[in-house]
Amino acid sequence: MVSLTPGLDLILPCWNPAGPWVESLIRHYHEITTLMGDTPVQLILVNDGSVKNFTPQHITWLEVAIPGIIIVSYTRNRGKGFAVREGVKRSQHAFQVYTDLDFPFGVNAVKEAYDGLLRGMDVVAGERGEAYLHKLPHKRRIITRISRLLNRRVLNLKVEDAQAGLKGFNVYGRNILLSTRIDGFLYDSEFLYQAGKRSHLKIGAVAVSCRPGIQFSSFRTKLLMKEVMNYCRIIFSSSAA
């Protein structure tokens, strides 16, 4: 059973991290602990089967620089949803926030999500707004618009931008997140859909924007088809509910 010890578990999934990511992570960690003041911050890093740029030397550097860091690592790449759940299983505090390794929305967004939980929200989701769409490559822009439309019209999500890589939650949200089954990117939609079915839960959004210099990846056709099937799974479960 998770402890309600005051504080924050910060969960970061990663796969084949690029560039000098250790130095970047250490810098972001210290920025967050400064923002959080006396609030304990437990960093949980999940290595989702990386085959490059994640070595024992990287782990040693992190363990020296970040006191008490928890590193979860397994050899087979399972997907972001699986990685987030593996990290959440190690959580020990009253609140959890997960985001991407490169902190695409900056460190202030983590603090804002945490503050939303302190104000009584059970689940807080980052919402990127319309400005984000104009920064995307054409193909990703179309996919994102379709995803938001389905989230709003079919799944009736309270936060239509379900795929923004920032979520925060308390113990009630934690239990729902751990009950999700999708391993790929659409675990976010599954999480918010399942949370929205609980009428007693308070679900809110925090406006986020991408920091300068973020590089957007492209969706491979095989991955896109897999996520379409995952969306069908969510829609089927909503129809059967």
Tab-separated table of C-alpha atoms in Angstrom:
chain	number	residue	atom	x	y	z
A	1	MET	CA	0.000	0.000	0.000
A	2	VAL	CA	1.337	3.413	-0.952
A	3	SER	CA	2.337	5.740	1.867
A	4	LEU	CA	0.707	9.150	2.224
A	5	THR	CA	4.028	10.653	3.233
A	6	PRO	CA	3.998	14.326	2.193
A	7	GLY	CA	6.057	14.929	-0.908
A	8	LEU	CA	6.341	14.255	-4.617
A	9	ASP	CA	7.419	11.259	-6.665
A	10	LEU	CA	8.665	12.480	-10.043
A	11	ILE	CA	8.524	9.683	-12.624
A	12	LEU	CA	10.512	9.918	-15.862
A	13	PRO	CA	10.241	7.170	-18.503
A	14	CYS	CA	12.996	7.034	-21.106
A	15	TRP	CA	14.097	5.029	-24.116
A	16	ASN	CA	17.430	5.496	-25.926
A	17	PRO	CA	17.992	8.965	-24.453
A	18	ALA	CA	19.868	11.335	-26.736
A	19	GLY	CA	22.827	13.627	-26.224
A	20	PRO	CA	24.216	14.607	-22.809
A	21	TRP	CA	20.996	13.618	-21.094
A	22	VAL	CA	22.563	12.890	-17.697
A	23	GLU	CA	23.846	16.444	-17.318
A	24	SER	CA	20.479	17.796	-18.432
A	25	LEU	CA	18.579	15.591	-15.977
A	26	ILE	CA	20.812	16.580	-13.066
A	27	ARG	CA	20.270	20.251	-13.882
A	28	HIS	CA	16.501	19.853	-14.118
A	29	TYR	CA	16.402	17.886	-10.878
A	30	HIS	CA	18.159	20.657	-8.962
A	31	GLU	CA	15.895	23.278	-10.545
A	32	ILE	CA	12.845	21.337	-9.356
A	33	THR	CA	14.109	20.795	-5.819
A	34	THR	CA	14.779	24.522	-5.597
A	35	LEU	CA	11.220	25.275	-6.758
A	36	MET	CA	9.734	22.741	-4.350
A	37	GLY	CA	11.527	24.175	-1.326
A	38	ASP	CA	11.157	21.896	1.700
A	39	THR	CA	8.919	19.418	-0.134
A	40	PRO	CA	10.671	16.045	-0.532
A	41	VAL	CA	11.180	15.030	-4.175
A	42	GLN	CA	11.843	11.390	-5.077
A	43	LEU	CA	13.127	10.945	-8.622
A	44	ILE	CA	12.157	7.660	-10.289
A	45	LEU	CA	13.803	7.017	-13.671
A	46	VAL	CA	12.504	4.148	-15.803
A	47	ASN	CA	14.747	2.775	-18.545
A	48	ASP	CA	12.315	1.201	-21.011
A	49	GLY	CA	14.705	-1.247	-22.667
A	50	SER	CA	17.220	1.254	-24.038
A	51	VAL	CA	19.848	-0.207	-26.354
A	52	LYS	CA	22.065	2.881	-26.559
A	53	ASN	CA	23.246	5.781	-24.420
A	54	PHE	CA	22.129	4.163	-21.163
A	55	THR	CA	25.062	2.356	-19.544
A	56	PRO	CA	26.265	1.432	-16.036
A	57	GLN	CA	28.449	4.549	-16.178
A	58	HIS	CA	25.383	6.728	-16.729
A	59	ILE	CA	23.713	5.074	-13.740
A	60	THR	CA	26.760	5.690	-11.556
A	61	TRP	CA	26.825	9.381	-12.480
A	62	LEU	CA	23.155	9.732	-11.593
A	63	GLU	CA	23.443	7.891	-8.293
A	64	VAL	CA	26.321	10.139	-7.235
A	65	ALA	CA	24.592	13.378	-8.273
A	66	ILE	CA	20.979	12.679	-7.223
A	67	PRO	CA	20.584	11.342	-3.676
A	68	GLY	CA	18.222	8.386	-3.394
A	69	ILE	CA	17.372	8.205	-7.086
A	70	ILE	CA	15.406	5.078	-7.985
A	71	ILE	CA	16.339	3.583	-11.368
A	72	VAL	CA	14.078	0.930	-12.834
A	73	SER	CA	15.542	-0.900	-15.808
A	74	TYR	CA	14.524	-3.868	-17.954
A	75	THR	CA	15.879	-5.185	-21.228
A	76	ARG	CA	12.804	-5.329	-23.491
A	77	ASN	CA	11.214	-2.130	-24.776
A	78	ARG	CA	7.607	-2.275	-23.609
A	79	GLY	CA	6.206	1.187	-24.335
A	80	LYS	CA	5.696	4.423	-22.468
A	81	GLY	CA	2.530	3.325	-20.674
A	82	PHE	CA	4.240	0.248	-19.293
A	83	ALA	CA	7.261	2.310	-18.232
A	84	VAL	CA	5.155	4.888	-16.400
A	85	ARG	CA	3.287	2.167	-14.500
A	86	GLU	CA	6.565	0.509	-13.502
A	87	GLY	CA	7.725	3.837	-12.108
A	88	VAL	CA	4.454	4.543	-10.315
A	89	LYS	CA	4.685	1.150	-8.598
A	90	ARG	CA	7.817	2.446	-6.819
A	91	SER	CA	6.142	5.668	-5.639
A	92	GLN	CA	6.095	6.387	-1.907
A	93	HIS	CA	4.611	9.848	-1.464
A	94	ALA	CA	1.180	11.416	-1.416
A	95	PHE	CA	1.488	12.821	-4.954
A	96	GLN	CA	3.023	11.702	-8.222
A	97	VAL	CA	3.835	13.594	-11.415
A	98	TYR	CA	5.233	12.077	-14.575
A	99	THR	CA	6.737	13.866	-17.535
A	100	ASP	CA	9.274	13.207	-20.281
A	101	LEU	CA	12.996	12.951	-19.654
A	102	ASP	CA	13.764	16.188	-21.514
A	103	PHE	CA	11.129	18.186	-19.562
A	104	PRO	CA	9.426	19.501	-22.717
A	105	PHE	CA	7.246	21.891	-20.706
A	106	GLY	CA	9.979	23.031	-18.332
A	107	VAL	CA	10.208	22.464	-14.590
A	108	ASN	CA	7.593	25.055	-13.619
A	109	ALA	CA	4.889	22.838	-15.125
A	110	VAL	CA	5.805	20.097	-12.639
A	111	LYS	CA	5.359	22.526	-9.752
A	112	GLU	CA	2.043	23.765	-11.162
A	113	ALA	CA	0.735	20.197	-11.429
A	114	TYR	CA	1.802	19.546	-7.830
A	115	ASP	CA	0.101	22.759	-6.679
A	116	GLY	CA	-3.118	21.632	-8.388
A	117	LEU	CA	-3.022	18.403	-6.378
A	118	LEU	CA	-2.461	20.368	-3.178
A	119	ARG	CA	-5.586	22.387	-3.987
A	120	GLY	CA	-7.649	19.197	-3.994
A	121	MET	CA	-7.477	17.834	-7.524
A	122	ASP	CA	-7.248	14.057	-7.830
A	123	VAL	CA	-5.816	14.119	-11.364
A	124	VAL	CA	-4.105	17.014	-13.131
A	125	ALA	CA	-3.296	16.867	-16.847
A	126	GLY	CA	-1.121	19.147	-18.943
A	127	GLU	CA	-3.017	20.849	-21.751
A	128	ARG	CA	-1.042	22.307	-24.668
A	129	GLY	CA	-3.707	24.421	-26.371
A	130	GLU	CA	-3.941	25.542	-29.990
A	131	ALA	CA	-0.532	27.228	-30.156
A	132	TYR	CA	1.138	23.832	-29.788
A	133	LEU	CA	-0.505	22.521	-32.946
A	134	HIS	CA	1.115	25.155	-35.137
A	135	LYS	CA	4.574	23.973	-34.061
A	136	LEU	CA	3.975	20.372	-35.142
A	137	PRO	CA	4.975	18.763	-38.435
A	138	HIS	CA	1.982	18.461	-40.761
A	139	LYS	CA	1.377	14.734	-40.220
A	140	ARG	CA	1.532	14.988	-36.433
A	141	ARG	CA	-0.760	18.019	-36.503
A	142	ILE	CA	-3.444	16.021	-38.311
A	143	ILE	CA	-3.056	13.062	-35.948
A	144	THR	CA	-3.261	15.326	-32.905
A	145	ARG	CA	-6.414	17.060	-34.171
A	146	ILE	CA	-8.101	13.704	-34.805
A	147	SER	CA	-7.043	12.463	-31.378
A	148	ARG	CA	-8.467	15.538	-29.647
A	149	LEU	CA	-11.720	15.218	-31.566
A	150	LEU	CA	-12.115	11.572	-30.535
A	151	ASN	CA	-11.228	12.405	-26.944
A	152	ARG	CA	-13.927	15.064	-26.854
A	153	ARG	CA	-16.721	13.492	-28.909
A	154	VAL	CA	-16.284	9.756	-28.368
A	155	LEU	CA	-14.571	9.303	-25.009
A	156	ASN	CA	-15.991	12.508	-23.518
A	157	LEU	CA	-12.747	13.212	-21.695
A	158	LYS	CA	-12.664	16.146	-19.305
A	159	VAL	CA	-9.250	17.104	-20.762
A	160	GLU	CA	-9.271	16.585	-24.525
A	161	ASP	CA	-5.481	16.950	-24.940
A	162	ALA	CA	-4.876	13.585	-23.312
A	163	GLN	CA	-1.451	12.962	-24.878
A	164	ALA	CA	0.417	15.892	-23.325
A	165	GLY	CA	3.294	14.200	-21.503
A	166	LEU	CA	2.542	15.623	-18.066
A	167	LYS	CA	0.127	14.153	-15.525
A	168	GLY	CA	-0.160	14.426	-11.761
A	169	PHE	CA	-2.325	12.473	-9.358
A	170	ASN	CA	-2.962	11.483	-5.755
A	171	VAL	CA	-3.550	7.992	-4.387
A	172	TYR	CA	-6.957	7.705	-6.113
A	173	GLY	CA	-5.515	8.635	-9.484
A	174	ARG	CA	-2.546	6.371	-8.808
A	175	ASN	CA	-4.773	3.336	-8.394
A	176	ILE	CA	-6.567	4.104	-11.662
A	177	LEU	CA	-3.298	4.618	-13.545
A	178	LEU	CA	-2.034	1.256	-12.315
A	179	SER	CA	-5.235	-0.400	-13.580
A	180	THR	CA	-4.625	0.708	-17.190
A	181	ARG	CA	-3.562	-1.927	-19.701
A	182	ILE	CA	-2.338	-0.078	-22.788
A	183	ASP	CA	1.461	-0.064	-23.009
A	184	GLY	CA	1.822	2.490	-25.819
A	185	PHE	CA	1.186	6.220	-26.024
A	186	LEU	CA	-2.590	5.978	-25.690
A	187	TYR	CA	-2.338	4.853	-22.069
A	188	ASP	CA	-2.895	8.565	-21.351
A	189	SER	CA	-6.336	8.482	-22.977
A	190	GLU	CA	-7.170	5.241	-21.183
A	191	PHE	CA	-6.112	6.775	-17.861
A	192	LEU	CA	-8.200	9.927	-18.285
A	193	TYR	CA	-11.167	7.926	-19.571
A	194	GLN	CA	-11.097	5.576	-16.582
A	195	ALA	CA	-10.646	8.504	-14.186
A	196	GLY	CA	-13.556	10.363	-15.789
A	197	LYS	CA	-15.881	7.439	-15.114
A	198	ARG	CA	-15.477	8.109	-11.381
A	199	SER	CA	-17.819	11.030	-10.847
A	200	HIS	CA	-16.385	11.761	-7.397
A	201	LEU	CA	-12.894	12.452	-8.740
A	202	LYS	CA	-11.793	16.001	-9.419
A	203	ILE	CA	-9.928	16.233	-12.732
A	204	GLY	CA	-8.290	19.467	-13.819
A	205	ALA	CA	-5.895	20.846	-16.402
A	206	VAL	CA	-2.779	22.954	-16.211
A	207	ALA	CA	-1.827	24.998	-19.254
A	208	VAL	CA	1.614	24.047	-20.580
A	209	SER	CA	3.731	25.165	-23.493
A	210	CYS	CA	6.786	23.599	-25.094
A	211	ARG	CA	10.085	25.157	-24.190
A	212	PRO	CA	12.258	26.449	-27.071
A	213	GLY	CA	14.358	23.918	-28.949
A	214	ILE	CA	12.085	20.893	-28.542
A	215	GLN	CA	12.377	18.444	-31.452
A	216	PHE	CA	9.217	16.610	-32.495
A	217	SER	CA	9.499	12.987	-33.549
A	218	SER	CA	7.469	11.516	-36.400
A	219	PHE	CA	5.063	8.615	-36.076
A	220	ARG	CA	6.016	5.460	-37.968
A	221	THR	CA	3.117	3.838	-39.819
A	222	LYS	CA	3.453	0.597	-37.836
A	223	LEU	CA	3.308	2.490	-34.541
A	224	LEU	CA	0.367	4.565	-35.738
A	225	MET	CA	-1.637	1.459	-36.657
A	226	LYS	CA	-0.891	-0.053	-33.273
A	227	GLU	CA	-2.199	3.055	-31.539
A	228	VAL	CA	-5.328	3.018	-33.722
A	229	MET	CA	-6.007	-0.474	-32.409
A	230	ASN	CA	-5.465	0.760	-28.865
A	231	TYR	CA	-7.970	3.545	-29.453
A	232	CYS	CA	-10.464	0.937	-30.607
A	233	ARG	CA	-9.885	-0.920	-27.342
A	234	ILE	CA	-10.742	2.194	-25.353
A	235	ILE	CA	-13.807	2.955	-27.486
A	236	PHE	CA	-15.014	-0.639	-27.152
A	237	SER	CA	-14.616	-0.507	-23.388
A	238	SER	CA	-16.573	2.777	-23.299
A	239	SER	CA	-19.402	1.236	-25.335
A	240	ALA	CA	-19.485	-1.851	-23.129
A	241	ALA	CA	-19.469	0.141	-19.886
